[in-house]
Coordinates of C-alpha atoms in Angstrom, one line a residue:
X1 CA 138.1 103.0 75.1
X2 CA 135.6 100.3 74.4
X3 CA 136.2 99.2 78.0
X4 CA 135.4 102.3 79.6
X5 CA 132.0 102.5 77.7
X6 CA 131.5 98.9 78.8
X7 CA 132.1 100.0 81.9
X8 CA 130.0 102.9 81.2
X9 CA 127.3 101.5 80.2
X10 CA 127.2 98.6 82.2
X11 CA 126.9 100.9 85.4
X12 CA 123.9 102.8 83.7
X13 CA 121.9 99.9 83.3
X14 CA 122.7 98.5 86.9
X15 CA 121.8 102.1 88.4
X16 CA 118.4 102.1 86.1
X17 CA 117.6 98.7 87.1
X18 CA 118.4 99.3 90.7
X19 CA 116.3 102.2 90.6
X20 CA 113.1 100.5 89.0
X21 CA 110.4 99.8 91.8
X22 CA 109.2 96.1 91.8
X23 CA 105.6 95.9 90.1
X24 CA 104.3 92.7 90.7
X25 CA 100.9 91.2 89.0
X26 CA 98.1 91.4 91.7
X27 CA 95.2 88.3 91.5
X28 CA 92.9 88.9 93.8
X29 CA 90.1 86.5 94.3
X30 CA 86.4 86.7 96.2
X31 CA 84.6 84.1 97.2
X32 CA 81.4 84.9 98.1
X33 CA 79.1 84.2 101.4
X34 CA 81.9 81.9 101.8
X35 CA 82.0 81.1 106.0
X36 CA 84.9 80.8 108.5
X37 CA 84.4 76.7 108.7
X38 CA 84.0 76.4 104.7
X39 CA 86.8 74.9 104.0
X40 CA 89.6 72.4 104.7
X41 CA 92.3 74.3 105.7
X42 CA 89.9 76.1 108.5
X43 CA 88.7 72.9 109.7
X44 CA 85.7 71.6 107.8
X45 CA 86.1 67.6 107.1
X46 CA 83.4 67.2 104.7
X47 CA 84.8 70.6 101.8
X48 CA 86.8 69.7 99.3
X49 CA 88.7 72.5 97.6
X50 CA 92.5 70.9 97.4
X51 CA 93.4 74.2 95.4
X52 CA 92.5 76.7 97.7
X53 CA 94.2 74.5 100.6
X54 CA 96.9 74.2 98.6
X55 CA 97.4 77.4 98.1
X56 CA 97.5 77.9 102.2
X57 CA 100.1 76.0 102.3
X58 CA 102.0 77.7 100.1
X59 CA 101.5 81.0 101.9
X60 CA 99.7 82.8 104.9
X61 CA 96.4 81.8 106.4
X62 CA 94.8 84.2 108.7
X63 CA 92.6 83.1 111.2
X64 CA 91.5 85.7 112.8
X65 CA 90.2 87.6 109.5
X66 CA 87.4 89.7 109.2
X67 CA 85.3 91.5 106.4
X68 CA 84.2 95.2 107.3
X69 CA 79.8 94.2 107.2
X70 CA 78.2 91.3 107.7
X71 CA 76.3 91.7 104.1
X72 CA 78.3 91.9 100.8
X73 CA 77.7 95.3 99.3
X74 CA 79.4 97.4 102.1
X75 CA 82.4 94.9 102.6
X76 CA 82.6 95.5 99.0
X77 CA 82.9 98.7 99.7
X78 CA 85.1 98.3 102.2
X79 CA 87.7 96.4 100.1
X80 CA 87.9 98.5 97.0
X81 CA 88.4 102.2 99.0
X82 CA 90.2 100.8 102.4
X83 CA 87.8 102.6 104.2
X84 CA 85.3 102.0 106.6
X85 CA 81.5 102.3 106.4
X86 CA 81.0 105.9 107.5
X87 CA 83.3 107.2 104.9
X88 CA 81.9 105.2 101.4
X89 CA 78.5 105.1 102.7
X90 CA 77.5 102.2 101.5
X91 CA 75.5 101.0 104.7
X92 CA 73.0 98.6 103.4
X93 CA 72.7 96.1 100.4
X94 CA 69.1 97.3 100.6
X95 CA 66.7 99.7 102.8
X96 CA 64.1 96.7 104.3
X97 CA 62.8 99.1 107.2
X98 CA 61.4 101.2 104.6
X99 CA 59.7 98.6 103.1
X100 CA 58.3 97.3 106.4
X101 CA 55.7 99.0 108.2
X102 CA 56.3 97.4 111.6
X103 CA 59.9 97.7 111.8
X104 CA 59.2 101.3 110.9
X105 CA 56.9 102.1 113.3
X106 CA 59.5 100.7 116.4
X107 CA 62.8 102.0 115.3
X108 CA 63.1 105.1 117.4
X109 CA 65.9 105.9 115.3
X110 CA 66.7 106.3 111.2
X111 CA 69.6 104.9 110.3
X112 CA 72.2 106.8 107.8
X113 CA 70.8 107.0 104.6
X114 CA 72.7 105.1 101.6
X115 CA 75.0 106.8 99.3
X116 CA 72.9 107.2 96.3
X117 CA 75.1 109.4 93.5
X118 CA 72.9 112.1 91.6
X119 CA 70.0 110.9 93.8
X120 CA 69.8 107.5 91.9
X121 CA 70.9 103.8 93.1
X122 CA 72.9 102.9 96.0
X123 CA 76.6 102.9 95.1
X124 CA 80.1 104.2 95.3
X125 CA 80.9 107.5 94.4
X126 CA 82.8 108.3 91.2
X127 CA 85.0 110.5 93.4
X128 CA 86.5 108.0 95.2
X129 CA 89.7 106.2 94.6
X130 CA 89.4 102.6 94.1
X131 CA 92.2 99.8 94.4
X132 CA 92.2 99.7 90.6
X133 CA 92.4 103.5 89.9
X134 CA 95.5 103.9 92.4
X135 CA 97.0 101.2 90.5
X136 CA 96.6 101.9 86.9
X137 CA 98.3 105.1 88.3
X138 CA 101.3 102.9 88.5
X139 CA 101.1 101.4 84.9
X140 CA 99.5 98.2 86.0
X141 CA 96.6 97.1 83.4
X142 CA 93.4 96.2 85.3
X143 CA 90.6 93.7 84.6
X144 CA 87.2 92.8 87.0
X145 CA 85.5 89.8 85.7
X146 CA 81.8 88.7 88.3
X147 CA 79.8 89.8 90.7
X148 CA 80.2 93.9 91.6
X149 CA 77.1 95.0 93.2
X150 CA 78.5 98.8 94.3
X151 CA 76.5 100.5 91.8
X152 CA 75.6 100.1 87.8
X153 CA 75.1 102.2 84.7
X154 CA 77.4 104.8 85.5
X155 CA 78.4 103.4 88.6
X156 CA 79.4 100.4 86.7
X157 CA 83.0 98.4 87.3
X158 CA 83.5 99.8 83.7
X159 CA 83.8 103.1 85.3
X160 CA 85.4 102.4 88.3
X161 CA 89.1 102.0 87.4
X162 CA 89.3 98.7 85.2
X163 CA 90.6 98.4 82.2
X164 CA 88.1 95.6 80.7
X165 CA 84.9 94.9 83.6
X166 CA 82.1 92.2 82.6
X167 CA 79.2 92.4 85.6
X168 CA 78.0 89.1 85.9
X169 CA 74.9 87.7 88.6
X170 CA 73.6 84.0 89.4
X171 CA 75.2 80.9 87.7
X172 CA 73.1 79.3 85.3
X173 CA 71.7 81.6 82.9
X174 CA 73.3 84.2 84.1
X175 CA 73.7 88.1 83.3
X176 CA 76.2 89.8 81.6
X177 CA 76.7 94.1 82.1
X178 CA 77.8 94.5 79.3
X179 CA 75.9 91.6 77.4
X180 CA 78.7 89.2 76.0
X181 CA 78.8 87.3 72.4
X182 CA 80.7 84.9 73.8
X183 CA 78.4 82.9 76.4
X184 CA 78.4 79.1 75.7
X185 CA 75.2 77.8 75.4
X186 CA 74.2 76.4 79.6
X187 CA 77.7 77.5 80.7
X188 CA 78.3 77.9 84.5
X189 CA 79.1 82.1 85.9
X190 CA 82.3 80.7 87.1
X191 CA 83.7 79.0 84.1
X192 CA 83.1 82.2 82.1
X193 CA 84.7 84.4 84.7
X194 CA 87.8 82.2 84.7
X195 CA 88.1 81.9 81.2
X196 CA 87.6 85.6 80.9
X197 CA 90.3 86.5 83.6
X198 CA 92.7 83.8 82.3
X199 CA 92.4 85.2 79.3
X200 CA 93.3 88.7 80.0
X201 CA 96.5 87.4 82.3
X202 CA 97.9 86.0 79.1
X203 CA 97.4 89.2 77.1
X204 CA 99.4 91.2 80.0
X205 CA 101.9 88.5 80.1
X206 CA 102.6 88.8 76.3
X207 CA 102.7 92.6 76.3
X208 CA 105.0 92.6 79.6
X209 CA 102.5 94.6 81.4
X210 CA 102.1 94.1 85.1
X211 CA 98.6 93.8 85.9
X212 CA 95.6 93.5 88.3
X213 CA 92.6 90.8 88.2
X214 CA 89.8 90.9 90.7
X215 CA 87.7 87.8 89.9
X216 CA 85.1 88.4 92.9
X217 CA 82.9 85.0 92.0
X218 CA 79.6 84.7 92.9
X219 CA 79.9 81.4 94.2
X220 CA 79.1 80.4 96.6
X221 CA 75.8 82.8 97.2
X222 CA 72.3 81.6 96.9
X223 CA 70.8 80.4 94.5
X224 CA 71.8 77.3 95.3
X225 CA 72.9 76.0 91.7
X226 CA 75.6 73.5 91.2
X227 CA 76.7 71.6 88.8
X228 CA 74.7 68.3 88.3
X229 CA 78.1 66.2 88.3
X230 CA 79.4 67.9 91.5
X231 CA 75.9 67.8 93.4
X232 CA 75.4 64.0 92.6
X233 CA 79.2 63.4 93.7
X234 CA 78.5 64.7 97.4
X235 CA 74.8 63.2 97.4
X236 CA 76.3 59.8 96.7
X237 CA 79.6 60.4 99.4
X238 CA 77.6 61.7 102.2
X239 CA 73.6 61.9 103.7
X240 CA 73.3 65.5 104.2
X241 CA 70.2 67.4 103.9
X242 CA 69.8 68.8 99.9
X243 CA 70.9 72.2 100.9
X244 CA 74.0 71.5 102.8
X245 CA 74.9 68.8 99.4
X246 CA 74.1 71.8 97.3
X247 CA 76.6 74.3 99.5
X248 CA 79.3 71.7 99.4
X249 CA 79.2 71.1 95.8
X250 CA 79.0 74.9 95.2
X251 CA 82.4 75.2 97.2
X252 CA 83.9 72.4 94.8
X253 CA 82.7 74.4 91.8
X254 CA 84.5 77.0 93.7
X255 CA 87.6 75.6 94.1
X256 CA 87.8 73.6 90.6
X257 CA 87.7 77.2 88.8
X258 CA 90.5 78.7 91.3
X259 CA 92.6 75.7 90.7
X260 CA 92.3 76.9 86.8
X261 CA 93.8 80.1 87.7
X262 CA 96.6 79.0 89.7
X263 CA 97.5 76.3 87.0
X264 CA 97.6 79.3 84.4
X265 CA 99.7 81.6 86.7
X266 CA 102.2 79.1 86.7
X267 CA 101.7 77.9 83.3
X268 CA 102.4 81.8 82.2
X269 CA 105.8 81.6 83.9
X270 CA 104.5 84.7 86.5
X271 CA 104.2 82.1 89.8
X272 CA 107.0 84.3 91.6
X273 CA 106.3 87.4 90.8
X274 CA 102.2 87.4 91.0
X275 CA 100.5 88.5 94.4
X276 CA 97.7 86.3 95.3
X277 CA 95.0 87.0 97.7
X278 CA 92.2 84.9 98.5
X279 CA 89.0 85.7 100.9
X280 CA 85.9 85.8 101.1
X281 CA 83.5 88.9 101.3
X282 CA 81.4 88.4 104.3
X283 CA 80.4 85.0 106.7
X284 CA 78.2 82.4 105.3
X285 CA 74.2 82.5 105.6
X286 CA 71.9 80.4 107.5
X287 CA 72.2 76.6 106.6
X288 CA 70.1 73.8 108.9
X289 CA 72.9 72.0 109.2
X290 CA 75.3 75.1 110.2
X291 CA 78.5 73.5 109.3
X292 CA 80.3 76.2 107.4
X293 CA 80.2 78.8 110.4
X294 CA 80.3 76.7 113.3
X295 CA 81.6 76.4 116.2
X296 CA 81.4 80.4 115.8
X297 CA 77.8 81.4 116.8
X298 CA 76.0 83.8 113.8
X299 CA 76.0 84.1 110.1
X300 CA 75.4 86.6 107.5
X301 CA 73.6 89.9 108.3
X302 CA 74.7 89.8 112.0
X303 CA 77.7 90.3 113.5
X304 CA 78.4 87.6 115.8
X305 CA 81.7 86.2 114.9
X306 CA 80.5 83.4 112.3
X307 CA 78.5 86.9 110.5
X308 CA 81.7 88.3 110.1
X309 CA 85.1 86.2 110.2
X310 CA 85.8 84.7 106.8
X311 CA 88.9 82.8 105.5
X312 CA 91.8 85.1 104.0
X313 CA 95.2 83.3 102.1
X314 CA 97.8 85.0 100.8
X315 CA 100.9 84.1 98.4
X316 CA 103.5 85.4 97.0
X317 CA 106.4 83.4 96.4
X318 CA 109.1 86.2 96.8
X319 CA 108.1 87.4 100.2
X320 CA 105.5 85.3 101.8
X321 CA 107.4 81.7 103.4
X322 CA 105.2 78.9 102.8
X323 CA 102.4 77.6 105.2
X324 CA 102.2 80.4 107.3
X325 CA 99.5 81.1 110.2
X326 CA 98.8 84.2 111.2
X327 CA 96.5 84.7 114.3
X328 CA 96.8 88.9 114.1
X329 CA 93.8 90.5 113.6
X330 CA 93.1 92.0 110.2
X331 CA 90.2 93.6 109.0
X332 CA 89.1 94.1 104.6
X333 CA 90.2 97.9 104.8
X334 CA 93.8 96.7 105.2
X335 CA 94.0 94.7 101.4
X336 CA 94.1 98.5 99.8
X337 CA 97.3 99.7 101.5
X338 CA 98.7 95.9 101.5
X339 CA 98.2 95.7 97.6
X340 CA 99.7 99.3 97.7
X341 CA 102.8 98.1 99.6
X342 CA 103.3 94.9 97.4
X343 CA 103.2 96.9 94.1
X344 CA 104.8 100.1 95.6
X345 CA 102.3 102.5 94.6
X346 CA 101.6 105.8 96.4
X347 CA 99.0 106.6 98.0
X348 CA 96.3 108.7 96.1
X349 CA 95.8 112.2 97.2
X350 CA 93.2 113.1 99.3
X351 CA 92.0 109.7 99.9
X352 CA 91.8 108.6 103.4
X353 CA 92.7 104.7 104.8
X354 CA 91.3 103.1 107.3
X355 CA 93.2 100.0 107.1
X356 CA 96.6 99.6 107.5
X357 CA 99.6 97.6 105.2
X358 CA 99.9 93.8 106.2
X359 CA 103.3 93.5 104.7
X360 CA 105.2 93.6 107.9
X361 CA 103.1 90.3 108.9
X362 CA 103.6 88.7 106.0
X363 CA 106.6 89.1 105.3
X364 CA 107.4 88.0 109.0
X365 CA 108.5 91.6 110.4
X366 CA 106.0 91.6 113.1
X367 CA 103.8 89.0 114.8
X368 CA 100.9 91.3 115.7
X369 CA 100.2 94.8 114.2
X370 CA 100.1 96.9 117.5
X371 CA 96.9 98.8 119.3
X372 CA 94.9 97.4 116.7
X373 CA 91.1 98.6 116.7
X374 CA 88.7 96.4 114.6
X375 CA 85.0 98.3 114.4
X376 CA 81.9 97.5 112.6
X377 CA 78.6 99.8 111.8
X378 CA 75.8 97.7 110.6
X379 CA 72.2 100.0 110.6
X380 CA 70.4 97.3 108.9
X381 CA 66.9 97.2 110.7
X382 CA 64.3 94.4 109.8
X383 CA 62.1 92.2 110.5
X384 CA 60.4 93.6 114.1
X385 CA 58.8 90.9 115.9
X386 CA 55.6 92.5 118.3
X387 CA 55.6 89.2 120.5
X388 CA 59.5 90.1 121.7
X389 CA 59.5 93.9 120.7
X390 CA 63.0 92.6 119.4
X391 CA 64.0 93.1 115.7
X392 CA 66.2 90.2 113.8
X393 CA 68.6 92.9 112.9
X394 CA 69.0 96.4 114.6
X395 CA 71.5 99.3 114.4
X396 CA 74.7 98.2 116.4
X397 CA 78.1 99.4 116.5
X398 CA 81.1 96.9 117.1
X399 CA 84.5 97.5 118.4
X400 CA 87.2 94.8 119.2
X401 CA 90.3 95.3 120.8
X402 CA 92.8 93.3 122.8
X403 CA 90.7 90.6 122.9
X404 CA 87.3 91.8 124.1
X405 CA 84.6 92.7 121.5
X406 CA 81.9 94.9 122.9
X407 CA 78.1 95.7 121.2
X408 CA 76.4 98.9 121.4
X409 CA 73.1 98.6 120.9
X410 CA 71.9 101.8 119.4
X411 CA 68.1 101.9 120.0
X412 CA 68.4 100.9 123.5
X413 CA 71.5 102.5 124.9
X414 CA 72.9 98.7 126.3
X415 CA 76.1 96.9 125.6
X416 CA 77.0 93.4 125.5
X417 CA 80.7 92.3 126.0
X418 CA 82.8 89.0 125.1
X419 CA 86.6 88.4 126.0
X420 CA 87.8 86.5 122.4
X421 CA 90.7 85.3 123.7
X422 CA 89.3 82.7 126.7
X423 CA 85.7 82.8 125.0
X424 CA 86.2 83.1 121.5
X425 CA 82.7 81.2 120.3
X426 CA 80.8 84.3 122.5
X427 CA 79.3 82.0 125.0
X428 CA 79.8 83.9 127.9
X429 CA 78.3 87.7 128.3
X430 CA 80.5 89.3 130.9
X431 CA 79.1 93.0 130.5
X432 CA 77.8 93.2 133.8
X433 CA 81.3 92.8 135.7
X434 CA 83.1 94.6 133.8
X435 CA 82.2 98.2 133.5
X436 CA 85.5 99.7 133.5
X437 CA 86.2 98.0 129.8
X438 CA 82.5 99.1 128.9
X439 CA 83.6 102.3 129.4
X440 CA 87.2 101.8 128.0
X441 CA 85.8 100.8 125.1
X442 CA 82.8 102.9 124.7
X443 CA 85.0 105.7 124.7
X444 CA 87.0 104.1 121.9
X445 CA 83.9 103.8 119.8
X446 CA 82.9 107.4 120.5
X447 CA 86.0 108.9 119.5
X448 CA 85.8 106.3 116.0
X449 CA 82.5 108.0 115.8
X450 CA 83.9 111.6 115.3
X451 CA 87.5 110.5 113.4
X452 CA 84.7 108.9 110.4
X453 CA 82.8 111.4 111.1
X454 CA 80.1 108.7 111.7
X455 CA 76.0 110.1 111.5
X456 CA 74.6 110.2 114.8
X457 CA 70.9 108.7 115.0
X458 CA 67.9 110.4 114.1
X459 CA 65.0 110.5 115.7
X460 CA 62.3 108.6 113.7
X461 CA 59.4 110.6 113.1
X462 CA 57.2 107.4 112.3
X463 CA 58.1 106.1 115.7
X464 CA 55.0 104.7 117.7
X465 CA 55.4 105.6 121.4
X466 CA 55.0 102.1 123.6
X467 CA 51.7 102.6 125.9
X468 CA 52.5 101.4 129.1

């Protein structure tokens, strides 16, 4: 008799485990402004961050990675709903035409106007699902520690799905939303954040909750504050300008607080069964020496490939094999249905993706996800210059596919076109011979357009007719 209830019994537990759904911790961290060519493992010589290359070669670098806007708050956006810019709305970190009178007066056409909830600041909507909501669905415990920037008061990260949410700018002296007791007297934004995120991976660990930690940093984004140490260690080693010293030492600053949560992960015991995702939210800005975006052409706040590629790593012992390369296409939207697939949590209702699950990459399924369409809306307009009646930034929609990345240019009906795969730096503007794939993938755009249900342009009533 006691036999058969071993027997018993040992079969209920086997069918319950069996049954139970893998959950596994998510860390998830975002560099900020941090370029294509900013680090070691993409190419740069003169970077060091030996964590964050170490931690490619423990899993899957992506090469040909891209965030959804060339400017942080609506690749933000992008990331936490899977969904492109004409769905969250949030299509500018700021509106700069308004603000200038020239630009104003030669845009023939308004852009979209910013989500702004209960007719206040720009941010995302209460309404929508965020990768933290979905998740906490699940039973997962969620924490964001740094830089937010999709809304505040009651647009805050406290109410956006997490669990325990500190909003923190700059890096010296910086800000706290909520204001913290526990600041050290001079103490650096990114030491707090990891001691704040390590700390809450410990209290999951010892209450056997799975759990997800977004520590989106705001290094390495101007203003350009390193540590003293680290800036006189690369003013000594090389004879850069001050800024490019500062940028590197910011990326080292970087790296030294990501190699502090990576030591705790496997510290904690939870190295196998932890998810971790590293990126960056947009391409790097300006630098005179242009090192961190090169040999891509742009930057941040256009959306020339160095504007928009950025570094993306991913481990996870259990299913990702070690130093990986992936050149397939992937896009921000596709983290939110990746961490879905990793952590098997359904999708919420009524909340529509854009991006699609990178899991059969990773895990080595497929090589390439097929028919893949990568698109960008960026309406930023500033800075008109009279001399060139050009504008630094204008309204453009983007769409790559198979290769070949074409520009529309909304306020003067053109296109531009590059083929990626033989011309990859966009040297070469082939527009002109080839109007079949203008049209090919024009009608591709168009038909994105409608599916987002994308604004069309209005007509700008502050418009100044040229005199000819």
């Amino acid at each position: 008799m006691k036999s058969v209830f071993n027997i018993v019994l040992f079969l209920f537990v086997s069918l319950h485990c069996f049954g139970q759904k893998e959950r596994p911790n998510v860390v998830f961290i975002l560099a900020d402004d941090l370029g294509i060519n900013a680090l070691g493992c993409y190419g740069n010589q003169f970077v060091e961050a030996p964590a964050i290359d170490q931690l490619a070669k423990e899993g899957v670098r992506f090469t040909n990675a891209y965030s959804n806007d060339p400017t942080c708050a609506p690749s933000r956006a992008s990331i936490m709903t899977g969904q492109y810019v004409p769905r969250h709305k949030i299509y500018r970190v700021s509106d700069r035409h308004k603000k200038e009178q020239k630009t104003l007066q030669h845009m023939q056409f308004l852009p979209p106007e910013n989500n702004k909830p209960n007719g206040k600041g720009v941010g995302l909507s209460l309404d929508k699902v965020l990768i933290p909501e979905a998740l906490k669905e699940n039973g997962y415990a969620t924490a964001g520690f740094g830089k937010w920037h999709l809304g505040t008061k009651e647009l805050s990260m406290q109410n956006q799905g997490f669990n325990e949410a500190i909003e923190t700018k700059k890096h010296y002296n910086f800000t706290q939303f909520p204001t913290q007791t526990d600041v050290l007297e001079n103490e650096y934004n990114a030491d707090y954040t990891t001691k704040k995120g390590i700390a809450f991976m410990e209290k999951q660990v010892n209450n056997n909750t799975p759990f997800f930690l977004f520590l989106p940093y705001y290094l390495v984004h101007k203003p350009l504050e390193p540590k003293p140490e680290t800036y006189a260690h690369f003013k000594e080693k090389y004879n850069f300008d001050e800024e490019t010293t500062k940028v590197l030492a910011m990326i080292k600053n970087l790296d030294e607080s990501v190699a502090k949560v990576l030591s705790s992960i496997k510290e904690l015991g939870i190295e196998d069964n932890t998810l971790i995702i590293f990126a960056s939210d947009n391409g790097h800005y300006k630098t005179n020496h242009e090192m961190f975006t090169q040999p891509y052409r742009g930057y941040k706040g256009n959306t020339l490939e160095g504007g928009i590629r950025v570094p993306y790593i991913m481990k996870f012992a259990k299913k990702i094999k070690e130093n990986q390369v992936s050149t397939s296409p992937i896009i921000h939207v596709d983290i939110y249905p990746t961490i879905l697939s990793f952590t098997n949590t359904n999708l919420p209702k009524n909340h529509e993706l854009d991006g699609v699950s990178l899991l059969p990459i990773i895990t080595g399924k497929k090589e390439f996800l097929a028919d893949r369409k990568l698109i960008w809306q960026y309406t930023n307009y500033a800075r008109y210059n009279a001399k060139n009646n050009t504008f630094k930034t204008e309204w453009v929609n983007v769409i790559q596919y198979k290769g070949y990345k074409m520009t529309e240019y909304v306020e003067s009906n053109t296109y531009t076109l590059f083929d990626l795969t033989t011309d990859p730096y966009e040297q070469h503007e082939i527009s002109s011979i080839s109007p079949k794939k203008i049209k090919e993938l024009s009608a591709l755009l168009q038909k994105w357009k409608k599916d987002t249900n994308a604004e069309i342009p209005r007509v700008n009533p502050a418009y100044l007719t040229p005199i000819h």
